[in-house]
């Protein structure tokens, strides 16, 4: 119960901060809606109410996972006599569903992994459908616990991905807000329409937000979002620095994009081109950038301005 109240308190504090920052415009974050994800880097685990309900659905095929997920947060209790969920606790009291169906099973797995014998733990894991090699049982308690918890949640971050898909605007849906709040030029220019439509065939406009060092830690690559057009390897581009303006164009240079990657956490997936709406790691333009900047087409971008 203490853990449940602590999590609820943290959510209330976050919602208060978000409401104050957005003047009440941002929707309330809540586990029931899927906008809250529970995660631990220590255990390499991540889940939402929906993904946890899916774990139960794997064991009980007739279970409606979506319906159960809606009942796993808040003042909701399972009444054993009627096998129904109610807002009031059963006679004699009982734990909330978040405690009963999420925290208690989780704590039991943790406790058994740490304190049970290898034979008992193996029997429990077989019952849960978690395969383990013989040598893995010889691991020290901490790495063994991390491995068990990670496999308990399917070694998957599907809950986080589902939350991003459901609650973050797509590049097209979020383009208007992005352009209006970050582009410093006139919104009446023809190519602005390309950015608003996230048009991969329009004028190239890239907002560089950060510089990431290469694995050798000696040089940097630029990380930016392609807002319109398509960025390609071998393409000549104009790189506009932080002090660039139409009146003072000194902070600009023409460069050639030599390599492109899709940046995925620790991994770089090399590609030949990146269309509008995507983020890219860019080699070949770093010499003209300090922290942030704007990349645009070498031709036809005379009226382009920088992103703030």
PDB file of C-alpha atoms in Angstrom, residues 1-306:
ATOM      1  CA  UNK A   1       0.000   0.000   0.000  1.00  0.00           C
ATOM      2  CA  UNK A   2       2.842   2.399   0.823  1.00  0.00           C
ATOM      3  CA  UNK A   3       4.345   1.933  -2.644  1.00  0.00           C
ATOM      4  CA  UNK A   4       0.965   2.614  -4.263  1.00  0.00           C
ATOM      5  CA  UNK A   5       0.485   5.839  -2.295  1.00  0.00           C
ATOM      6  CA  UNK A   6       4.036   6.953  -3.127  1.00  0.00           C
ATOM      7  CA  UNK A   7       3.480   6.415  -6.860  1.00  0.00           C
ATOM      8  CA  UNK A   8       0.139   8.232  -6.683  1.00  0.00           C
ATOM      9  CA  UNK A   9       1.765  11.167  -4.866  1.00  0.00           C
ATOM     10  CA  UNK A  10       4.482  11.439  -7.524  1.00  0.00           C
ATOM     11  CA  UNK A  11       1.837  11.432 -10.274  1.00  0.00           C
ATOM     12  CA  UNK A  12      -0.092  14.202  -8.522  1.00  0.00           C
ATOM     13  CA  UNK A  13       3.055  16.320  -8.265  1.00  0.00           C
ATOM     14  CA  UNK A  14       3.874  15.756 -11.945  1.00  0.00           C
ATOM     15  CA  UNK A  15       0.324  16.624 -13.000  1.00  0.00           C
ATOM     16  CA  UNK A  16       0.429  19.800 -10.913  1.00  0.00           C
ATOM     17  CA  UNK A  17       3.695  20.864 -12.557  1.00  0.00           C
ATOM     18  CA  UNK A  18       2.436  20.043 -16.063  1.00  0.00           C
ATOM     19  CA  UNK A  19      -0.842  21.878 -15.445  1.00  0.00           C
ATOM     20  CA  UNK A  20       0.989  24.970 -14.194  1.00  0.00           C
ATOM     21  CA  UNK A  21       3.401  24.975 -17.149  1.00  0.00           C
ATOM     22  CA  UNK A  22       0.650  24.518 -19.749  1.00  0.00           C
ATOM     23  CA  UNK A  23      -1.949  26.744 -18.042  1.00  0.00           C
ATOM     24  CA  UNK A  24      -4.213  23.719 -17.756  1.00  0.00           C
ATOM     25  CA  UNK A  25      -4.123  22.957 -21.481  1.00  0.00           C
ATOM     26  CA  UNK A  26      -2.232  19.661 -21.230  1.00  0.00           C
ATOM     27  CA  UNK A  27      -4.408  16.604 -20.547  1.00  0.00           C
ATOM     28  CA  UNK A  28      -3.975  14.941 -17.184  1.00  0.00           C
ATOM     29  CA  UNK A  29      -1.466  12.075 -17.077  1.00  0.00           C
ATOM     30  CA  UNK A  30      -2.951   8.867 -15.739  1.00  0.00           C
ATOM     31  CA  UNK A  31      -2.075   5.163 -15.858  1.00  0.00           C
ATOM     32  CA  UNK A  32      -5.645   4.279 -16.948  1.00  0.00           C
ATOM     33  CA  UNK A  33      -5.285   6.273 -20.151  1.00  0.00           C
ATOM     34  CA  UNK A  34      -1.902   4.716 -20.939  1.00  0.00           C
ATOM     35  CA  UNK A  35      -0.046   8.027 -20.620  1.00  0.00           C
ATOM     36  CA  UNK A  36       1.971   6.785 -17.613  1.00  0.00           C
ATOM     37  CA  UNK A  37       4.623   4.091 -17.994  1.00  0.00           C
ATOM     38  CA  UNK A  38       6.381   2.335 -15.109  1.00  0.00           C
ATOM     39  CA  UNK A  39      10.044   1.527 -15.745  1.00  0.00           C
ATOM     40  CA  UNK A  40      13.295   0.577 -14.046  1.00  0.00           C
ATOM     41  CA  UNK A  41      16.733   0.805 -15.597  1.00  0.00           C
ATOM     42  CA  UNK A  42      18.051  -1.309 -12.697  1.00  0.00           C
ATOM     43  CA  UNK A  43      15.816  -4.228 -13.703  1.00  0.00           C
ATOM     44  CA  UNK A  44      15.756  -3.457 -17.445  1.00  0.00           C
ATOM     45  CA  UNK A  45      11.966  -3.554 -17.271  1.00  0.00           C
ATOM     46  CA  UNK A  46       9.153  -1.365 -18.522  1.00  0.00           C
ATOM     47  CA  UNK A  47       5.398  -1.787 -18.424  1.00  0.00           C
ATOM     48  CA  UNK A  48       2.112   0.048 -18.652  1.00  0.00           C
ATOM     49  CA  UNK A  49      -1.200  -1.144 -17.230  1.00  0.00           C
ATOM     50  CA  UNK A  50      -2.086  -2.460 -20.682  1.00  0.00           C
ATOM     51  CA  UNK A  51       1.157  -4.410 -21.135  1.00  0.00           C
ATOM     52  CA  UNK A  52       0.870  -5.856 -17.614  1.00  0.00           C
ATOM     53  CA  UNK A  53      -2.700  -6.905 -18.351  1.00  0.00           C
ATOM     54  CA  UNK A  54      -1.343  -8.632 -21.467  1.00  0.00           C
ATOM     55  CA  UNK A  55       0.850 -10.779 -19.179  1.00  0.00           C
ATOM     56  CA  UNK A  56      -2.318 -12.013 -17.460  1.00  0.00           C
ATOM     57  CA  UNK A  57      -4.015 -12.530 -20.808  1.00  0.00           C
ATOM     58  CA  UNK A  58      -1.171 -14.838 -21.855  1.00  0.00           C
ATOM     59  CA  UNK A  59      -1.970 -17.096 -18.882  1.00  0.00           C
ATOM     60  CA  UNK A  60      -5.760 -16.732 -19.142  1.00  0.00           C
ATOM     61  CA  UNK A  61      -6.653 -16.660 -22.867  1.00  0.00           C
ATOM     62  CA  UNK A  62     -10.289 -15.689 -22.278  1.00  0.00           C
ATOM     63  CA  UNK A  63      -9.337 -12.564 -20.336  1.00  0.00           C
ATOM     64  CA  UNK A  64     -10.115  -9.167 -21.887  1.00  0.00           C
ATOM     65  CA  UNK A  65      -6.759  -7.411 -21.341  1.00  0.00           C
ATOM     66  CA  UNK A  66      -8.055  -3.951 -22.272  1.00  0.00           C
ATOM     67  CA  UNK A  67     -10.954  -4.198 -19.820  1.00  0.00           C
ATOM     68  CA  UNK A  68      -8.667  -5.404 -17.060  1.00  0.00           C
ATOM     69  CA  UNK A  69      -6.125  -2.637 -17.682  1.00  0.00           C
ATOM     70  CA  UNK A  70      -8.788  -0.002 -17.034  1.00  0.00           C
ATOM     71  CA  UNK A  71      -9.370  -1.527 -13.592  1.00  0.00           C
ATOM     72  CA  UNK A  72      -5.753  -1.700 -12.442  1.00  0.00           C
ATOM     73  CA  UNK A  73      -5.463   1.813 -11.042  1.00  0.00           C
ATOM     74  CA  UNK A  74      -7.263   3.946  -8.494  1.00  0.00           C
ATOM     75  CA  UNK A  75      -9.772   2.943  -5.848  1.00  0.00           C
ATOM     76  CA  UNK A  76     -10.822  -0.289  -7.530  1.00  0.00           C
ATOM     77  CA  UNK A  77     -11.140  -3.577  -5.652  1.00  0.00           C
ATOM     78  CA  UNK A  78     -11.834  -7.169  -6.640  1.00  0.00           C
ATOM     79  CA  UNK A  79     -14.723  -8.756  -4.707  1.00  0.00           C
ATOM     80  CA  UNK A  80     -13.846 -12.469  -4.518  1.00  0.00           C
ATOM     81  CA  UNK A  81     -17.400 -13.554  -3.734  1.00  0.00           C
ATOM     82  CA  UNK A  82     -18.847 -12.076  -6.927  1.00  0.00           C
ATOM     83  CA  UNK A  83     -15.598 -11.957  -8.952  1.00  0.00           C
ATOM     84  CA  UNK A  84     -16.494  -8.383  -9.851  1.00  0.00           C
ATOM     85  CA  UNK A  85     -14.578  -5.115  -9.638  1.00  0.00           C
ATOM     86  CA  UNK A  86     -16.077  -2.412  -7.431  1.00  0.00           C
ATOM     87  CA  UNK A  87     -15.143   1.080  -6.257  1.00  0.00           C
ATOM     88  CA  UNK A  88     -15.673   0.049  -2.646  1.00  0.00           C
ATOM     89  CA  UNK A  89     -13.529  -2.553  -0.860  1.00  0.00           C
ATOM     90  CA  UNK A  90     -15.077  -5.939  -0.087  1.00  0.00           C
ATOM     91  CA  UNK A  91     -16.427  -6.713   3.353  1.00  0.00           C
ATOM     92  CA  UNK A  92     -13.495  -7.030   5.727  1.00  0.00           C
ATOM     93  CA  UNK A  93     -11.267  -4.944   3.461  1.00  0.00           C
ATOM     94  CA  UNK A  94      -8.871  -5.818   0.683  1.00  0.00           C
ATOM     95  CA  UNK A  95      -6.047  -4.399  -1.438  1.00  0.00           C
ATOM     96  CA  UNK A  96      -6.560  -2.164  -4.444  1.00  0.00           C
ATOM     97  CA  UNK A  97      -6.183  -3.889  -7.791  1.00  0.00           C
ATOM     98  CA  UNK A  98      -2.850  -2.154  -8.507  1.00  0.00           C
ATOM     99  CA  UNK A  99      -1.477  -3.667  -5.314  1.00  0.00           C
ATOM    100  CA  UNK A 100      -3.139  -7.063  -5.733  1.00  0.00           C
ATOM    101  CA  UNK A 101      -2.440  -7.704  -9.406  1.00  0.00           C
ATOM    102  CA  UNK A 102       0.760  -5.724 -10.037  1.00  0.00           C
ATOM    103  CA  UNK A 103       2.809  -4.964  -6.926  1.00  0.00           C
ATOM    104  CA  UNK A 104       2.235  -8.174  -4.987  1.00  0.00           C
ATOM    105  CA  UNK A 105       3.120 -10.540  -7.898  1.00  0.00           C
ATOM    106  CA  UNK A 106       6.121  -8.353  -8.697  1.00  0.00           C
ATOM    107  CA  UNK A 107       7.349  -8.455  -5.087  1.00  0.00           C
ATOM    108  CA  UNK A 108       6.846 -12.223  -4.962  1.00  0.00           C
ATOM    109  CA  UNK A 109       9.006 -12.720  -8.042  1.00  0.00           C
ATOM    110  CA  UNK A 110      11.704 -10.478  -6.538  1.00  0.00           C
ATOM    111  CA  UNK A 111      11.603 -12.266  -3.176  1.00  0.00           C
ATOM    112  CA  UNK A 112      11.730 -15.743  -4.665  1.00  0.00           C
ATOM    113  CA  UNK A 113      14.564 -14.859  -6.996  1.00  0.00           C
ATOM    114  CA  UNK A 114      16.683 -13.531  -4.148  1.00  0.00           C
ATOM    115  CA  UNK A 115      15.869 -15.961  -1.331  1.00  0.00           C
ATOM    116  CA  UNK A 116      14.628 -19.264  -2.806  1.00  0.00           C
ATOM    117  CA  UNK A 117      16.776 -22.255  -3.593  1.00  0.00           C
ATOM    118  CA  UNK A 118      17.683 -22.954  -7.200  1.00  0.00           C
ATOM    119  CA  UNK A 119      15.237 -25.864  -7.339  1.00  0.00           C
ATOM    120  CA  UNK A 120      12.304 -23.806  -6.005  1.00  0.00           C
ATOM    121  CA  UNK A 121      13.136 -20.855  -8.232  1.00  0.00           C
ATOM    122  CA  UNK A 122      13.374 -23.112 -11.276  1.00  0.00           C
ATOM    123  CA  UNK A 123       9.917 -24.546 -10.518  1.00  0.00           C
ATOM    124  CA  UNK A 124       8.434 -21.048 -10.165  1.00  0.00           C
ATOM    125  CA  UNK A 125       9.984 -19.824 -13.395  1.00  0.00           C
ATOM    126  CA  UNK A 126       8.767 -22.887 -15.294  1.00  0.00           C
ATOM    127  CA  UNK A 127       5.272 -22.187 -13.999  1.00  0.00           C
ATOM    128  CA  UNK A 128       5.586 -18.592 -15.212  1.00  0.00           C
ATOM    129  CA  UNK A 129       6.886 -19.728 -18.589  1.00  0.00           C
ATOM    130  CA  UNK A 130      10.272 -18.035 -18.167  1.00  0.00           C
ATOM    131  CA  UNK A 131      13.077 -20.099 -19.758  1.00  0.00           C
ATOM    132  CA  UNK A 132      16.443 -20.024 -17.989  1.00  0.00           C
ATOM    133  CA  UNK A 133      19.671 -21.797 -18.848  1.00  0.00           C
ATOM    134  CA  UNK A 134      21.456 -23.810 -16.189  1.00  0.00           C
ATOM    135  CA  UNK A 135      24.446 -21.439 -16.086  1.00  0.00           C
ATOM    136  CA  UNK A 136      22.131 -18.455 -15.568  1.00  0.00           C
ATOM    137  CA  UNK A 137      21.024 -19.827 -12.198  1.00  0.00           C
ATOM    138  CA  UNK A 138      24.654 -19.510 -11.071  1.00  0.00           C
ATOM    139  CA  UNK A 139      24.608 -15.720 -11.459  1.00  0.00           C
ATOM    140  CA  UNK A 140      24.971 -13.460  -8.453  1.00  0.00           C
ATOM    141  CA  UNK A 141      21.663 -12.272  -6.934  1.00  0.00           C
ATOM    142  CA  UNK A 142      21.616  -8.813  -8.552  1.00  0.00           C
ATOM    143  CA  UNK A 143      22.294  -9.867 -12.177  1.00  0.00           C
ATOM    144  CA  UNK A 144      20.006 -12.880 -11.727  1.00  0.00           C
ATOM    145  CA  UNK A 145      17.200 -10.661 -10.444  1.00  0.00           C
ATOM    146  CA  UNK A 146      17.669  -8.264 -13.352  1.00  0.00           C
ATOM    147  CA  UNK A 147      17.505 -11.138 -15.824  1.00  0.00           C
ATOM    148  CA  UNK A 148      14.379 -12.680 -14.262  1.00  0.00           C
ATOM    149  CA  UNK A 149      12.483  -9.375 -14.035  1.00  0.00           C
ATOM    150  CA  UNK A 150      13.438  -8.464 -17.598  1.00  0.00           C
ATOM    151  CA  UNK A 151      12.127 -11.786 -18.915  1.00  0.00           C
ATOM    152  CA  UNK A 152       9.028 -11.567 -16.747  1.00  0.00           C
ATOM    153  CA  UNK A 153       8.074  -8.467 -18.734  1.00  0.00           C
ATOM    154  CA  UNK A 154       9.065 -10.112 -22.016  1.00  0.00           C
ATOM    155  CA  UNK A 155      12.314  -8.153 -22.439  1.00  0.00           C
ATOM    156  CA  UNK A 156      10.115  -5.649 -24.214  1.00  0.00           C
ATOM    157  CA  UNK A 157       9.486  -1.903 -24.088  1.00  0.00           C
ATOM    158  CA  UNK A 158       6.151  -2.285 -25.855  1.00  0.00           C
ATOM    159  CA  UNK A 159       4.382  -0.340 -23.093  1.00  0.00           C
ATOM    160  CA  UNK A 160       6.569   2.686 -23.727  1.00  0.00           C
ATOM    161  CA  UNK A 161       6.198   2.428 -27.509  1.00  0.00           C
ATOM    162  CA  UNK A 162       2.406   2.083 -27.238  1.00  0.00           C
ATOM    163  CA  UNK A 163       2.258   5.159 -24.989  1.00  0.00           C
ATOM    164  CA  UNK A 164       4.340   7.190 -27.453  1.00  0.00           C
ATOM    165  CA  UNK A 165       2.156   6.151 -30.384  1.00  0.00           C
ATOM    166  CA  UNK A 166      -1.077   6.844 -28.525  1.00  0.00           C
ATOM    167  CA  UNK A 167      -0.210  10.122 -26.800  1.00  0.00           C
ATOM    168  CA  UNK A 168       2.543  11.899 -28.728  1.00  0.00           C
ATOM    169  CA  UNK A 169       1.446  13.788 -31.854  1.00  0.00           C
ATOM    170  CA  UNK A 170       2.687  12.512 -35.190  1.00  0.00           C
ATOM    171  CA  UNK A 171       5.185  14.723 -37.069  1.00  0.00           C
ATOM    172  CA  UNK A 172       2.345  15.989 -39.238  1.00  0.00           C
ATOM    173  CA  UNK A 173      -0.045  16.637 -36.336  1.00  0.00           C
ATOM    174  CA  UNK A 174       2.631  18.431 -34.320  1.00  0.00           C
ATOM    175  CA  UNK A 175       4.097  20.449 -37.201  1.00  0.00           C
ATOM    176  CA  UNK A 176       1.918  23.547 -36.747  1.00  0.00           C
ATOM    177  CA  UNK A 177       2.801  23.976 -33.066  1.00  0.00           C
ATOM    178  CA  UNK A 178       6.475  23.267 -33.751  1.00  0.00           C
ATOM    179  CA  UNK A 179       6.797  25.794 -36.577  1.00  0.00           C
ATOM    180  CA  UNK A 180       4.815  28.551 -34.901  1.00  0.00           C
ATOM    181  CA  UNK A 181       6.882  28.330 -31.725  1.00  0.00           C
ATOM    182  CA  UNK A 182      10.376  27.704 -33.059  1.00  0.00           C
ATOM    183  CA  UNK A 183      10.747  29.139 -36.572  1.00  0.00           C
ATOM    184  CA  UNK A 184      12.091  32.703 -36.517  1.00  0.00           C
ATOM    185  CA  UNK A 185      11.184  33.681 -40.077  1.00  0.00           C
ATOM    186  CA  UNK A 186       7.972  34.884 -41.691  1.00  0.00           C
ATOM    187  CA  UNK A 187       5.254  32.235 -41.728  1.00  0.00           C
ATOM    188  CA  UNK A 188       3.942  33.655 -44.984  1.00  0.00           C
ATOM    189  CA  UNK A 189       6.880  32.327 -47.033  1.00  0.00           C
ATOM    190  CA  UNK A 190       5.837  29.624 -49.544  1.00  0.00           C
ATOM    191  CA  UNK A 191       8.175  26.952 -48.154  1.00  0.00           C
ATOM    192  CA  UNK A 192       6.621  27.245 -44.687  1.00  0.00           C
ATOM    193  CA  UNK A 193       3.633  25.385 -46.108  1.00  0.00           C
ATOM    194  CA  UNK A 194       5.992  22.474 -46.868  1.00  0.00           C
ATOM    195  CA  UNK A 195       6.988  22.335 -43.189  1.00  0.00           C
ATOM    196  CA  UNK A 196       3.379  22.532 -42.020  1.00  0.00           C
ATOM    197  CA  UNK A 197       2.482  19.635 -44.325  1.00  0.00           C
ATOM    198  CA  UNK A 198       5.638  17.673 -43.448  1.00  0.00           C
ATOM    199  CA  UNK A 199       6.222  17.441 -47.204  1.00  0.00           C
ATOM    200  CA  UNK A 200       9.134  15.166 -48.156  1.00  0.00           C
ATOM    201  CA  UNK A 201       9.167  16.740 -51.636  1.00  0.00           C
ATOM    202  CA  UNK A 202       9.349  20.337 -50.394  1.00  0.00           C
ATOM    203  CA  UNK A 203      12.281  22.613 -49.631  1.00  0.00           C
ATOM    204  CA  UNK A 204      14.771  20.980 -47.280  1.00  0.00           C
ATOM    205  CA  UNK A 205      14.561  22.381 -43.731  1.00  0.00           C
ATOM    206  CA  UNK A 206      16.299  20.668 -40.806  1.00  0.00           C
ATOM    207  CA  UNK A 207      16.299  21.852 -37.190  1.00  0.00           C
ATOM    208  CA  UNK A 208      19.572  20.761 -35.529  1.00  0.00           C
ATOM    209  CA  UNK A 209      19.091  20.566 -31.764  1.00  0.00           C
ATOM    210  CA  UNK A 210      22.200  18.829 -30.414  1.00  0.00           C
ATOM    211  CA  UNK A 211      25.719  17.677 -31.248  1.00  0.00           C
ATOM    212  CA  UNK A 212      26.681  14.092 -30.365  1.00  0.00           C
ATOM    213  CA  UNK A 213      30.286  12.956 -30.236  1.00  0.00           C
ATOM    214  CA  UNK A 214      31.407  10.036 -32.334  1.00  0.00           C
ATOM    215  CA  UNK A 215      32.554   6.792 -30.708  1.00  0.00           C
ATOM    216  CA  UNK A 216      36.156   8.056 -30.841  1.00  0.00           C
ATOM    217  CA  UNK A 217      35.094  11.123 -28.773  1.00  0.00           C
ATOM    218  CA  UNK A 218      37.162  13.378 -31.045  1.00  0.00           C
ATOM    219  CA  UNK A 219      34.587  14.687 -33.532  1.00  0.00           C
ATOM    220  CA  UNK A 220      30.857  15.373 -33.522  1.00  0.00           C
ATOM    221  CA  UNK A 221      27.767  14.648 -35.591  1.00  0.00           C
ATOM    222  CA  UNK A 222      24.693  16.892 -35.753  1.00  0.00           C
ATOM    223  CA  UNK A 223      21.334  15.574 -34.555  1.00  0.00           C
ATOM    224  CA  UNK A 224      18.306  17.196 -36.125  1.00  0.00           C
ATOM    225  CA  UNK A 225      14.716  16.803 -37.235  1.00  0.00           C
ATOM    226  CA  UNK A 226      13.855  16.999 -40.922  1.00  0.00           C
ATOM    227  CA  UNK A 227      10.805  19.272 -41.070  1.00  0.00           C
ATOM    228  CA  UNK A 228      10.404  19.296 -44.845  1.00  0.00           C
ATOM    229  CA  UNK A 229      12.199  17.919 -47.875  1.00  0.00           C
ATOM    230  CA  UNK A 230      14.471  14.869 -47.859  1.00  0.00           C
ATOM    231  CA  UNK A 231      18.042  14.881 -46.549  1.00  0.00           C
ATOM    232  CA  UNK A 232      20.388  12.701 -48.639  1.00  0.00           C
ATOM    233  CA  UNK A 233      23.986  11.540 -48.515  1.00  0.00           C
ATOM    234  CA  UNK A 234      26.135  13.581 -50.922  1.00  0.00           C
ATOM    235  CA  UNK A 235      23.687  16.492 -50.877  1.00  0.00           C
ATOM    236  CA  UNK A 236      24.997  20.077 -50.776  1.00  0.00           C
ATOM    237  CA  UNK A 237      23.276  22.087 -48.048  1.00  0.00           C
ATOM    238  CA  UNK A 238      23.441  25.493 -46.409  1.00  0.00           C
ATOM    239  CA  UNK A 239      24.257  25.378 -42.706  1.00  0.00           C
ATOM    240  CA  UNK A 240      22.887  28.371 -40.779  1.00  0.00           C
ATOM    241  CA  UNK A 241      24.378  29.063 -37.353  1.00  0.00           C
ATOM    242  CA  UNK A 242      22.725  30.432 -34.228  1.00  0.00           C
ATOM    243  CA  UNK A 243      23.475  34.090 -35.106  1.00  0.00           C
ATOM    244  CA  UNK A 244      22.335  33.903 -38.736  1.00  0.00           C
ATOM    245  CA  UNK A 245      19.689  36.343 -39.968  1.00  0.00           C
ATOM    246  CA  UNK A 246      18.567  37.648 -43.353  1.00  0.00           C
ATOM    247  CA  UNK A 247      20.253  40.969 -42.529  1.00  0.00           C
ATOM    248  CA  UNK A 248      23.536  39.375 -41.372  1.00  0.00           C
ATOM    249  CA  UNK A 249      24.268  36.148 -43.249  1.00  0.00           C
ATOM    250  CA  UNK A 250      27.871  35.740 -42.140  1.00  0.00           C
ATOM    251  CA  UNK A 251      27.124  32.773 -39.869  1.00  0.00           C
ATOM    252  CA  UNK A 252      26.424  30.367 -42.736  1.00  0.00           C
ATOM    253  CA  UNK A 253      28.358  27.934 -44.899  1.00  0.00           C
ATOM    254  CA  UNK A 254      27.780  25.441 -47.663  1.00  0.00           C
ATOM    255  CA  UNK A 255      28.577  21.859 -46.710  1.00  0.00           C
ATOM    256  CA  UNK A 256      28.130  18.349 -48.114  1.00  0.00           C
ATOM    257  CA  UNK A 257      26.330  15.638 -46.152  1.00  0.00           C
ATOM    258  CA  UNK A 258      28.756  12.713 -46.060  1.00  0.00           C
ATOM    259  CA  UNK A 259      26.867  10.160 -43.916  1.00  0.00           C
ATOM    260  CA  UNK A 260      23.445   9.764 -42.294  1.00  0.00           C
ATOM    261  CA  UNK A 261      22.216   7.577 -39.445  1.00  0.00           C
ATOM    262  CA  UNK A 262      18.988   6.878 -37.636  1.00  0.00           C
ATOM    263  CA  UNK A 263      20.037   7.224 -33.989  1.00  0.00           C
ATOM    264  CA  UNK A 264      18.553   4.500 -31.777  1.00  0.00           C
ATOM    265  CA  UNK A 265      19.897   4.753 -28.219  1.00  0.00           C
ATOM    266  CA  UNK A 266      23.305   3.067 -28.380  1.00  0.00           C
ATOM    267  CA  UNK A 267      22.940   2.132 -32.026  1.00  0.00           C
ATOM    268  CA  UNK A 268      23.465   4.010 -35.280  1.00  0.00           C
ATOM    269  CA  UNK A 269      21.588   2.630 -38.276  1.00  0.00           C
ATOM    270  CA  UNK A 270      23.195   4.044 -41.398  1.00  0.00           C
ATOM    271  CA  UNK A 271      20.839   5.157 -44.188  1.00  0.00           C
ATOM    272  CA  UNK A 272      21.129   6.930 -47.530  1.00  0.00           C
ATOM    273  CA  UNK A 273      18.301   9.431 -47.023  1.00  0.00           C
ATOM    274  CA  UNK A 274      15.943  10.726 -44.338  1.00  0.00           C
ATOM    275  CA  UNK A 275      12.493  12.132 -45.266  1.00  0.00           C
ATOM    276  CA  UNK A 276      10.455  14.836 -43.530  1.00  0.00           C
ATOM    277  CA  UNK A 277       9.160  13.904 -40.093  1.00  0.00           C
ATOM    278  CA  UNK A 278      12.221  11.893 -39.040  1.00  0.00           C
ATOM    279  CA  UNK A 279      15.243  12.575 -36.848  1.00  0.00           C
ATOM    280  CA  UNK A 280      18.712  12.008 -38.245  1.00  0.00           C
ATOM    281  CA  UNK A 281      22.331  12.017 -37.164  1.00  0.00           C
ATOM    282  CA  UNK A 282      24.308  13.957 -39.764  1.00  0.00           C
ATOM    283  CA  UNK A 283      28.010  13.897 -40.667  1.00  0.00           C
ATOM    284  CA  UNK A 284      29.664  16.607 -42.724  1.00  0.00           C
ATOM    285  CA  UNK A 285      28.050  19.751 -41.278  1.00  0.00           C
ATOM    286  CA  UNK A 286      29.542  19.792 -37.764  1.00  0.00           C
ATOM    287  CA  UNK A 287      32.343  22.263 -38.598  1.00  0.00           C
ATOM    288  CA  UNK A 288      29.792  25.067 -39.050  1.00  0.00           C
ATOM    289  CA  UNK A 289      27.785  24.375 -35.881  1.00  0.00           C
ATOM    290  CA  UNK A 290      28.370  24.989 -32.181  1.00  0.00           C
ATOM    291  CA  UNK A 291      25.262  23.617 -30.448  1.00  0.00           C
ATOM    292  CA  UNK A 292      22.185  24.197 -32.580  1.00  0.00           C
ATOM    293  CA  UNK A 293      21.502  25.374 -36.096  1.00  0.00           C
ATOM    294  CA  UNK A 294      19.454  25.066 -39.259  1.00  0.00           C
ATOM    295  CA  UNK A 295      20.194  23.091 -42.416  1.00  0.00           C
ATOM    296  CA  UNK A 296      18.461  23.991 -45.638  1.00  0.00           C
ATOM    297  CA  UNK A 297      18.822  23.405 -49.360  1.00  0.00           C
ATOM    298  CA  UNK A 298      21.816  24.959 -51.113  1.00  0.00           C
ATOM    299  CA  UNK A 299      19.520  26.463 -53.749  1.00  0.00           C
ATOM    300  CA  UNK A 300      16.126  28.106 -53.392  1.00  0.00           C
ATOM    301  CA  UNK A 301      16.515  28.862 -49.679  1.00  0.00           C
ATOM    302  CA  UNK A 302      17.436  32.544 -49.878  1.00  0.00           C
ATOM    303  CA  UNK A 303      14.520  33.523 -47.590  1.00  0.00           C
ATOM    304  CA  UNK A 304      15.014  30.724 -45.087  1.00  0.00           C
ATOM    305  CA  UNK A 305      15.615  31.692 -41.443  1.00  0.00           C
ATOM    306  CA  UNK A 306      16.829  29.761 -38.436  1.00  0.00           C
TER     307      UNK A 306
END
